[in-house]
PDB file of C-alpha atoms and ligand atoms in Angstrom:
ATOM      1  CA  UNK A   1       0.023   0.011   0.023  1.00 88.00           C
ATOM      2  CA  UNK A   2       1.418   3.426  -0.971  1.00 94.00           C
ATOM      3  CA  UNK A   3       0.564   5.464   2.095  1.00 95.00           C
ATOM      4  CA  UNK A   4       2.023   8.717   0.727  1.00 94.00           C
ATOM      5  CA  UNK A   5      -0.133   8.387  -2.433  1.00 96.00           C
ATOM      6  CA  UNK A   6      -3.260   7.739  -0.374  1.00 97.00           C
ATOM      7  CA  UNK A   7      -2.697  10.862   1.775  1.00 97.00           C
ATOM      8  CA  UNK A   8      -1.930  12.985  -1.252  1.00 95.00           C
ATOM      9  CA  UNK A   9      -5.005  11.762  -3.052  1.00 95.00           C
ATOM     10  CA  UNK A  10      -7.117  12.622   0.047  1.00 96.00           C
ATOM     11  CA  UNK A  11      -5.662  16.112   0.193  1.00 94.00           C
ATOM     12  CA  UNK A  12      -4.067  15.307   3.514  1.00 95.00           C
ATOM     13  CA  UNK A  13      -0.548  15.755   2.129  1.00 95.00           C
ATOM     14  CA  UNK A  14      -0.031  19.265   0.960  1.00 93.00           C
ATOM     15  CA  UNK A  15       3.025  20.310  -1.089  1.00 92.00           C
ATOM     16  CA  UNK A  16       4.111  23.935  -1.395  1.00 93.00           C
ATOM     17  CA  UNK A  17       5.779  26.338   1.065  1.00 95.00           C
ATOM     18  CA  UNK A  18       4.275  26.279   4.566  1.00 94.00           C
ATOM     19  CA  UNK A  19       4.757  28.139   7.866  1.00 94.00           C
ATOM     20  CA  UNK A  20       4.444  25.516  10.586  1.00 88.00           C
ATOM     21  CA  UNK A  21       3.138  26.305  14.106  1.00 82.00           C
ATOM     22  CA  UNK A  22       6.731  25.982  15.346  1.00 83.00           C
ATOM     23  CA  UNK A  23       7.705  29.015  13.174  1.00 91.00           C
ATOM     24  CA  UNK A  24       9.787  26.899  10.798  1.00 92.00           C
ATOM     25  CA  UNK A  25       9.174  26.450   7.131  1.00 95.00           C
ATOM     26  CA  UNK A  26       8.504  23.311   5.129  1.00 94.00           C
ATOM     27  CA  UNK A  27       7.696  22.239   1.600  1.00 94.00           C
ATOM     28  CA  UNK A  28       5.092  19.719   2.960  1.00 94.00           C
ATOM     29  CA  UNK A  29       2.198  19.835   5.372  1.00 92.00           C
ATOM     30  CA  UNK A  30       0.072  16.994   6.760  1.00 91.00           C
ATOM     31  CA  UNK A  31      -3.569  17.819   7.252  1.00 90.00           C
ATOM     32  CA  UNK A  32      -4.188  14.338   8.660  1.00 89.00           C
ATOM     33  CA  UNK A  33      -7.900  14.819   9.302  1.00 92.00           C
ATOM     34  CA  UNK A  34      -8.435  14.869   5.572  1.00 94.00           C
ATOM     35  CA  UNK A  35      -7.480  11.198   5.186  1.00 95.00           C
ATOM     36  CA  UNK A  36     -10.167  10.318   7.748  1.00 95.00           C
ATOM     37  CA  UNK A  37     -12.924  12.065   5.809  1.00 95.00           C
ATOM     38  CA  UNK A  38     -13.587   8.979   3.814  1.00 95.00           C
ATOM     39  CA  UNK A  39     -14.557   6.013   6.080  1.00 96.00           C
ATOM     40  CA  UNK A  40     -13.429   3.489   3.516  1.00 96.00           C
ATOM     41  CA  UNK A  41      -9.971   4.875   3.427  1.00 96.00           C
ATOM     42  CA  UNK A  42      -9.751   5.095   7.211  1.00 96.00           C
ATOM     43  CA  UNK A  43     -10.903   1.495   7.469  1.00 97.00           C
ATOM     44  CA  UNK A  44      -8.340   0.298   4.957  1.00 97.00           C
ATOM     45  CA  UNK A  45      -5.515   2.115   6.742  1.00 97.00           C
ATOM     46  CA  UNK A  46      -6.655   1.011  10.184  1.00 98.00           C
ATOM     47  CA  UNK A  47      -6.875  -2.693   9.050  1.00 98.00           C
ATOM     48  CA  UNK A  48      -3.321  -2.460   7.798  1.00 98.00           C
ATOM     49  CA  UNK A  49      -2.216  -1.019  11.098  1.00 98.00           C
ATOM     50  CA  UNK A  50      -4.058  -3.707  13.046  1.00 98.00           C
ATOM     51  CA  UNK A  51      -2.288  -6.356  10.912  1.00 98.00           C
ATOM     52  CA  UNK A  52       1.090  -4.863  11.906  1.00 97.00           C
ATOM     53  CA  UNK A  53       0.152  -4.948  15.539  1.00 98.00           C
ATOM     54  CA  UNK A  54      -1.146  -8.557  15.448  1.00 98.00           C
ATOM     55  CA  UNK A  55       1.969  -9.619  13.430  1.00 97.00           C
ATOM     56  CA  UNK A  56       4.086  -8.447  16.383  1.00 97.00           C
ATOM     57  CA  UNK A  57       1.988 -10.450  18.819  1.00 98.00           C
ATOM     58  CA  UNK A  58       0.668  -7.436  20.606  1.00 97.00           C
ATOM     59  CA  UNK A  59      -2.535  -8.089  22.363  1.00 97.00           C
ATOM     60  CA  UNK A  60      -4.816  -5.405  23.738  1.00 98.00           C
ATOM     61  CA  UNK A  61      -8.564  -5.296  24.574  1.00 98.00           C
ATOM     62  CA  UNK A  62      -8.801  -1.432  24.581  1.00 98.00           C
ATOM     63  CA  UNK A  63      -7.682   1.390  22.357  1.00 98.00           C
ATOM     64  CA  UNK A  64      -7.504   4.852  23.898  1.00 98.00           C
ATOM     65  CA  UNK A  65      -7.035   7.937  21.704  1.00 98.00           C
ATOM     66  CA  UNK A  66      -6.176  11.447  22.698  1.00 96.00           C
ATOM     67  CA  UNK A  67      -9.053  13.842  21.637  1.00 95.00           C
ATOM     68  CA  UNK A  68      -9.676  15.343  19.171  1.00 92.00           C
ATOM     69  CA  UNK A  69      -7.286  14.192  16.378  1.00 90.00           C
ATOM     70  CA  UNK A  70      -6.917  10.583  17.442  1.00 95.00           C
ATOM     71  CA  UNK A  71     -10.639   9.696  18.081  1.00 97.00           C
ATOM     72  CA  UNK A  72     -11.546   8.475  14.576  1.00 97.00           C
ATOM     73  CA  UNK A  73      -8.269   6.589  14.050  1.00 97.00           C
ATOM     74  CA  UNK A  74      -8.587   5.009  17.479  1.00 98.00           C
ATOM     75  CA  UNK A  75     -12.151   3.967  16.852  1.00 98.00           C
ATOM     76  CA  UNK A  76     -11.299   2.249  13.603  1.00 98.00           C
ATOM     77  CA  UNK A  77      -8.264   0.526  14.965  1.00 98.00           C
ATOM     78  CA  UNK A  78     -10.370  -0.794  17.875  1.00 98.00           C
ATOM     79  CA  UNK A  79     -12.891  -2.029  15.273  1.00 98.00           C
ATOM     80  CA  UNK A  80     -10.077  -3.838  13.328  1.00 98.00           C
ATOM     81  CA  UNK A  81      -8.657  -5.382  16.474  1.00 98.00           C
ATOM     82  CA  UNK A  82     -12.001  -6.355  17.937  1.00 98.00           C
ATOM     83  CA  UNK A  83     -11.178  -4.178  20.968  1.00 98.00           C
ATOM     84  CA  UNK A  84     -13.080  -1.513  22.864  1.00 98.00           C
ATOM     85  CA  UNK A  85     -12.542   2.165  22.032  1.00 98.00           C
ATOM     86  CA  UNK A  86     -12.338   5.138  24.420  1.00 98.00           C
ATOM     87  CA  UNK A  87     -10.774   8.606  24.308  1.00 98.00           C
ATOM     88  CA  UNK A  88      -8.976  10.952  26.671  1.00 98.00           C
ATOM     89  CA  UNK A  89      -9.615  14.652  26.541  1.00 97.00           C
ATOM     90  CA  UNK A  90      -8.175  17.749  28.294  1.00 95.00           C
ATOM     91  CA  UNK A  91      -9.968  19.209  31.210  1.00 95.00           C
ATOM     92  CA  UNK A  92      -8.181  22.453  32.427  1.00 95.00           C
ATOM     93  CA  UNK A  93      -5.195  21.392  30.351  1.00 93.00           C
ATOM     94  CA  UNK A  94      -4.875  17.969  31.936  1.00 96.00           C
ATOM     95  CA  UNK A  95      -5.592  14.665  29.953  1.00 97.00           C
ATOM     96  CA  UNK A  96      -8.606  13.003  31.567  1.00 98.00           C
ATOM     97  CA  UNK A  97     -11.018  10.148  31.187  1.00 98.00           C
ATOM     98  CA  UNK A  98     -14.598  11.454  31.238  1.00 97.00           C
ATOM     99  CA  UNK A  99     -18.022  10.273  30.081  1.00 96.00           C
ATOM    100  CA  UNK A 100     -17.900   7.091  32.147  1.00 97.00           C
ATOM    101  CA  UNK A 101     -14.832   5.651  30.362  1.00 98.00           C
ATOM    102  CA  UNK A 102     -12.875   3.277  32.493  1.00 97.00           C
ATOM    103  CA  UNK A 103      -9.727   1.079  32.323  1.00 98.00           C
ATOM    104  CA  UNK A 104      -9.669  -2.256  34.176  1.00 97.00           C
ATOM    105  CA  UNK A 105      -6.616  -3.025  36.454  1.00 98.00           C
ATOM    106  CA  UNK A 106      -4.053  -4.716  34.302  1.00 98.00           C
ATOM    107  CA  UNK A 107      -5.922  -4.184  31.121  1.00 98.00           C
ATOM    108  CA  UNK A 108      -3.670  -3.990  28.078  1.00 98.00           C
ATOM    109  CA  UNK A 109      -4.223  -0.761  26.047  1.00 98.00           C
ATOM    110  CA  UNK A 110      -3.005   0.674  22.794  1.00 98.00           C
ATOM    111  CA  UNK A 111      -2.752   4.462  22.686  1.00 98.00           C
ATOM    112  CA  UNK A 112      -3.732   5.522  19.201  1.00 98.00           C
ATOM    113  CA  UNK A 113      -3.259   8.807  17.369  1.00 97.00           C
ATOM    114  CA  UNK A 114      -4.080   9.877  13.796  1.00 96.00           C
ATOM    115  CA  UNK A 115      -0.433  11.099  13.511  1.00 94.00           C
ATOM    116  CA  UNK A 116       2.425  11.057  15.919  1.00 94.00           C
ATOM    117  CA  UNK A 117       4.503  14.229  15.818  1.00 90.00           C
ATOM    118  CA  UNK A 118       6.700  14.335  18.945  1.00 91.00           C
ATOM    119  CA  UNK A 119       4.116  12.188  20.855  1.00 94.00           C
ATOM    120  CA  UNK A 120       3.397  14.602  23.621  1.00 94.00           C
ATOM    121  CA  UNK A 121      -0.344  14.011  23.771  1.00 95.00           C
ATOM    122  CA  UNK A 122       0.099  10.190  23.257  1.00 97.00           C
ATOM    123  CA  UNK A 123       2.478  10.079  26.226  1.00 97.00           C
ATOM    124  CA  UNK A 124       0.216  12.076  28.400  1.00 97.00           C
ATOM    125  CA  UNK A 125      -2.519   9.558  27.485  1.00 98.00           C
ATOM    126  CA  UNK A 126      -0.221   6.565  28.309  1.00 98.00           C
ATOM    127  CA  UNK A 127       0.510   8.190  31.733  1.00 98.00           C
ATOM    128  CA  UNK A 128      -3.220   8.512  32.280  1.00 98.00           C
ATOM    129  CA  UNK A 129      -3.863   4.841  31.385  1.00 98.00           C
ATOM    130  CA  UNK A 130      -1.183   3.717  33.823  1.00 98.00           C
ATOM    131  CA  UNK A 131      -2.545   5.922  36.522  1.00 98.00           C
ATOM    132  CA  UNK A 132      -5.831   4.119  36.040  1.00 98.00           C
ATOM    133  CA  UNK A 133      -4.064   0.705  36.458  1.00 98.00           C
ATOM    134  CA  UNK A 134      -3.881  -0.147  32.730  1.00 98.00           C
ATOM    135  CA  UNK A 135      -0.718  -1.380  30.890  1.00 98.00           C
ATOM    136  CA  UNK A 136       0.289   0.408  27.730  1.00 98.00           C
ATOM    137  CA  UNK A 137       1.040  -2.415  25.210  1.00 98.00           C
ATOM    138  CA  UNK A 138       1.886  -0.173  22.294  1.00 98.00           C
ATOM    139  CA  UNK A 139       1.544   3.227  20.684  1.00 98.00           C
ATOM    140  CA  UNK A 140      -0.183   3.348  17.306  1.00 98.00           C
ATOM    141  CA  UNK A 141      -0.689   6.017  14.551  1.00 97.00           C
ATOM    142  CA  UNK A 142      -1.650   5.932  10.920  1.00 97.00           C
ATOM    143  CA  UNK A 143       1.327   8.202  10.183  1.00 95.00           C
ATOM    144  CA  UNK A 144       4.528   9.097  11.911  1.00 94.00           C
ATOM    145  CA  UNK A 145       6.037  12.514  11.429  1.00 90.00           C
ATOM    146  CA  UNK A 146       9.482  11.069  11.809  1.00 89.00           C
ATOM    147  CA  UNK A 147      10.500  12.425  15.290  1.00 90.00           C
ATOM    148  CA  UNK A 148       9.679   9.078  16.949  1.00 94.00           C
ATOM    149  CA  UNK A 149      10.932   5.678  15.863  1.00 94.00           C
ATOM    150  CA  UNK A 150       8.208   3.397  14.658  1.00 95.00           C
ATOM    151  CA  UNK A 151       8.774  -0.466  14.334  1.00 94.00           C
ATOM    152  CA  UNK A 152      10.806  -0.911  11.124  1.00 88.00           C
ATOM    153  CA  UNK A 153      11.237   2.793  10.598  1.00 85.00           C
ATOM    154  CA  UNK A 154      13.839   5.523  10.941  1.00 79.00           C
ATOM    155  CA  UNK A 155      15.537   6.432  14.215  1.00 80.00           C
ATOM    156  CA  UNK A 156      14.008   8.733  16.803  1.00 79.00           C
ATOM    157  CA  UNK A 157      14.891  12.346  17.153  1.00 82.00           C
ATOM    158  CA  UNK A 158      15.754  13.899  20.584  1.00 85.00           C
ATOM    159  CA  UNK A 159      12.399  15.561  20.601  1.00 89.00           C
ATOM    160  CA  UNK A 160      10.399  12.345  20.737  1.00 94.00           C
ATOM    161  CA  UNK A 161       8.383  12.158  24.002  1.00 95.00           C
ATOM    162  CA  UNK A 162       7.231   8.572  23.804  1.00 95.00           C
ATOM    163  CA  UNK A 163       8.585   5.915  26.224  1.00 95.00           C
ATOM    164  CA  UNK A 164      11.193   4.173  24.087  1.00 92.00           C
ATOM    165  CA  UNK A 165      10.381   0.882  25.875  1.00 95.00           C
ATOM    166  CA  UNK A 166       6.990   0.795  24.324  1.00 97.00           C
ATOM    167  CA  UNK A 167       6.779  -0.040  20.615  1.00 97.00           C
ATOM    168  CA  UNK A 168       5.206   2.424  18.166  1.00 97.00           C
ATOM    169  CA  UNK A 169       3.380   1.098  15.139  1.00 98.00           C
ATOM    170  CA  UNK A 170       2.553   3.404  12.267  1.00 97.00           C
ATOM    171  CA  UNK A 171       2.039   2.843   8.551  1.00 96.00           C
ATOM    172  CA  UNK A 172       4.643   5.324   7.213  1.00 94.00           C
ATOM    173  CA  UNK A 173       7.185   7.912   8.159  1.00 93.00           C
ATOM    174  CA  UNK A 174       6.564  11.408   6.797  1.00 93.00           C
ATOM    175  CA  UNK A 175       9.887  12.968   7.683  1.00 90.00           C
ATOM    176  CA  UNK A 176      10.001  16.172   5.820  1.00 89.00           C
ATOM    177  CA  UNK A 177      12.801  18.662   5.829  1.00 91.00           C
ATOM    178  CA  UNK A 178      11.987  21.661   8.034  1.00 91.00           C
ATOM    179  CA  UNK A 179      13.884  24.937   7.736  1.00 95.00           C
ATOM    180  CA  UNK A 180      14.479  27.812  10.019  1.00 95.00           C
ATOM    181  CA  UNK A 181      12.976  30.934   8.411  1.00 94.00           C
ATOM    182  CA  UNK A 182      16.368  32.566   7.774  1.00 94.00           C
ATOM    183  CA  UNK A 183      17.679  29.434   6.093  1.00 94.00           C
ATOM    184  CA  UNK A 184      14.733  28.339   4.038  1.00 95.00           C
ATOM    185  CA  UNK A 185      15.585  27.605   0.406  1.00 94.00           C
ATOM    186  CA  UNK A 186      11.895  27.832  -0.493  1.00 95.00           C
ATOM    187  CA  UNK A 187      11.654  31.504   0.496  1.00 94.00           C
ATOM    188  CA  UNK A 188      14.162  32.496  -2.211  1.00 88.00           C
ATOM    189  CA  UNK A 189      12.029  30.565  -4.854  1.00 86.00           C
ATOM    190  CA  UNK A 190       8.440  31.052  -3.627  1.00 79.00           C
ATOM    191  CA  UNK A 191       8.407  34.133  -1.454  1.00 86.00           C
ATOM    192  CA  UNK A 192       6.352  34.101   1.696  1.00 92.00           C
ATOM    193  CA  UNK A 193       5.121  30.813   3.149  1.00 94.00           C
ATOM    194  CA  UNK A 194       1.411  29.955   3.646  1.00 92.00           C
ATOM    195  CA  UNK A 195       0.048  29.161   6.989  1.00 90.00           C
ATOM    196  CA  UNK A 196      -2.145  26.089   6.408  1.00 82.00           C
ATOM    197  CA  UNK A 197      -5.569  26.635   7.854  1.00 64.00           C
ATOM    198  CA  UNK A 198      -5.468  30.337   7.632  1.00 53.00           C
ATOM    199  CA  UNK A 199      -7.683  30.273   4.544  1.00 49.00           C
ATOM    200  CA  UNK A 200     -11.454  29.783   5.271  1.00 48.00           C
ATOM    201  CA  UNK A 201     -11.691  26.875   2.893  1.00 45.00           C
ATOM    202  CA  UNK A 202      -9.305  24.706   4.887  1.00 40.00           C
ATOM    203  CA  UNK A 203      -9.761  23.184   8.326  1.00 41.00           C
ATOM    204  CA  UNK A 204      -7.601  24.012  11.372  1.00 42.00           C
ATOM    205  CA  UNK A 205      -3.921  22.895  11.213  1.00 45.00           C
ATOM    206  CA  UNK A 206      -3.958  20.508  14.212  1.00 44.00           C
ATOM    207  CA  UNK A 207      -1.494  17.943  13.010  1.00 47.00           C
ATOM    208  CA  UNK A 208       1.743  19.919  13.294  1.00 49.00           C
ATOM    209  CA  UNK A 209       0.750  21.431  16.659  1.00 42.00           C
ATOM    210  CA  UNK A 210       1.046  18.284  18.695  1.00 43.00           C
TER     211      UNK A 210
HETATM  212 ZN1   ZN B   1      10.392  29.553   3.597  1.00 69.32          ZN
END
């Protein structure tokens, strides 16, 4: 399966000259919610992710996703694994389980995101699961931005916040070059960068913020 082609076809992989929320520039931008717009695409990707997790003999009866970005990917992964699906959300800035969601003591849980950037929200969710007595069996994401090391992928960057002792499963690495504004080769060729999501026709740029 050509993951990059699927993302590009869905309008989830933008190419051009972009201003990221970090202030850096890039020739690529992932708008990962776009690949989840089509349930059939999401189902196909989630099944492939579930196959990778099963092939590694990882067992889990619960998938927990950090809201908002991870909810759909987590739900579809749970369906593909035959597991239950819950999500964590921020209350006064702190990741919390609400709505009656619960984790059984010793329950094996996969923390699932749509995309792992540095893994901050996923790691907070993993800490929350452990605080509730659960065991984090794996991290999962449809796409990996390339800062963390997925099973079979490129090496982790120092900015990765995930627990290195817990495996990360993702379908592909999207490790784009990122440039400081004063060293961006795209500025010379293309002028000012576009901030994705600043135009009313596109949705909010959540992916690069996490
Ligand atoms: Zn630039």
